[in-house]
C-alpha atoms as one frame of an Amber mdcrd trajectory, in Angstrom:
protein
  27.149 -61.796-174.631  24.321 -61.438-172.424  24.816 -60.293-168.451  24.093
 -62.907-166.211  21.230 -62.760-163.733  22.703 -63.424-161.003  19.941 -63.355
-158.564  19.288 -67.238-160.014  22.782 -68.302-159.217  23.956 -69.639-156.049
  25.928 -67.234-154.033  29.412 -69.786-154.277  29.394 -69.087-157.961  28.333
 -65.685-158.438  31.764 -64.645-160.315  32.618 -67.458-161.783  31.244 -66.115
-165.068  34.697 -64.090-164.791  37.107 -67.339-164.874  34.603 -68.816-168.103
  35.542 -65.209-170.133  38.931 -66.020-168.998  38.978 -69.360-170.352  37.326
 -68.354-173.301  40.352 -65.268-174.277  43.012 -68.218-173.907  41.211 -70.451
-176.101  40.928 -67.761-178.222  44.954 -66.580-177.809  46.739 -69.306-176.479
  49.695 -67.889-174.583  51.449 -67.622-171.849  50.334 -64.158-171.066  46.460
 -65.347-171.008  47.060 -68.193-169.507  48.697 -66.282-166.308  45.758 -63.981
-166.632  43.201 -66.869-166.155  45.308 -68.879-163.537  45.017 -64.987-161.270
  41.226 -64.803-162.202  40.776 -68.390-160.739  42.868 -67.357-157.528  41.219
 -64.120-157.285  37.739 -66.137-157.147  39.421 -68.503-154.614  40.373 -65.782
-152.074  36.501 -64.410-152.429  35.741 -67.821-151.182  34.108 -69.169-154.803
  33.024 -72.501-154.830  33.079 -74.681-158.275  30.281 -77.772-158.994  31.741
 -80.969-158.311  30.243 -84.244-159.650  29.881 -87.425-157.289  29.960 -90.874
-158.149  27.879 -93.781-156.086  31.297 -95.509-153.929  31.735 -98.929-154.259
  31.182-101.155-151.598  29.262 -98.476-149.702  32.522 -96.426-148.919  32.940
 -92.718-149.272  31.666 -90.838-152.373  34.154 -90.757-155.361  34.533 -87.205
-157.324  33.654 -87.984-160.789  36.944 -88.381-163.500  37.334 -87.192-166.660
  39.925 -89.823-168.823  41.584 -87.903-172.032  42.944 -89.016-174.381  46.450
 -89.639-173.382  44.778 -92.253-170.233  45.275 -89.537-167.307  42.543 -89.047
-165.230  41.386 -85.642-164.095  38.583 -84.416-161.808  36.007 -82.385-163.542
  34.478 -79.351-161.506  32.426 -76.507-163.252  32.249 -72.868-163.055  28.146
 -73.036-163.046  25.433 -75.340-163.640  25.038 -74.401-167.751  28.435 -76.169
-168.003  27.848 -78.956-165.811  24.472 -79.561-167.766  26.017 -79.703-171.350
  27.537 -82.761-170.749  24.573 -84.538-168.768  25.381 -87.828-170.256  23.786
 -89.514-167.007  22.006 -88.357-163.964  24.538 -87.016-161.052  24.566 -86.134
-158.014  26.674 -82.395-157.445  27.558 -80.426-154.044  29.600 -77.018-154.254
  33.252 -77.434-152.823  34.931 -74.576-151.991  37.964 -73.870-154.543  40.632
 -73.483-152.149  39.758 -77.266-150.392  39.101 -78.776-153.386  42.605 -77.288
-155.123  44.418 -78.280-152.088  42.647 -81.685-152.187  43.863 -82.183-155.319
  47.377 -81.924-154.812  47.239 -84.768-152.211  45.103 -87.065-154.767  46.995
 -90.113-156.147  45.759 -91.363-159.677  44.829 -88.067-160.655  46.286 -84.869
-162.826  44.427 -81.921-161.721  41.187 -80.553-162.219  39.688 -80.089-165.199
  37.494 -76.925-165.709  34.401 -77.030-167.809  35.169 -80.548-169.293  32.082
 -80.022-172.085  33.104 -76.285-173.150  35.199 -73.237-171.636  37.761 -75.775
-170.510  40.578 -75.150-168.222  43.090 -78.133-167.699  44.336 -77.440-164.224
  47.209 -79.820-163.755  49.009 -79.942-160.282  52.044 -77.492-161.059  49.011
 -74.715-161.834  46.791 -75.639-159.129  50.288 -74.694-157.050  50.700 -71.688
-159.134  47.093 -70.970-158.239  47.440 -71.685-154.185  50.677 -69.744-154.091
  53.188 -72.495-153.272  55.812 -72.396-156.346  58.515 -74.307-156.285
């Protein structure tokens, strides 16, 4: 695996490759320990003011922008977020508008959002499904 040239990566995304590596480890060895490690890495990046890329869809009827959702095979809706532009481009079926979102704010907003199960990081490749309970754990709001 080649080391990423972070000089070309937006400052808020630098370090997100650690999340991708933790997800790869979880995909390789799906254990509670690896899940705990991946959540710890996500929390650490959040505390470093890390950012994620979120895709937005134009509002219906001129309202506010809507975060793009992904529907899983069980019919549930999830917000999609990406650790880097390479991950975001893997699923580029149509041109999307994207912006960088602060991880902590995105996670807190997801907990308040009705109709979504949580956030899927990198839905096309290095995927981590963060349902609301896992988001609470990352934010330190257990129970």
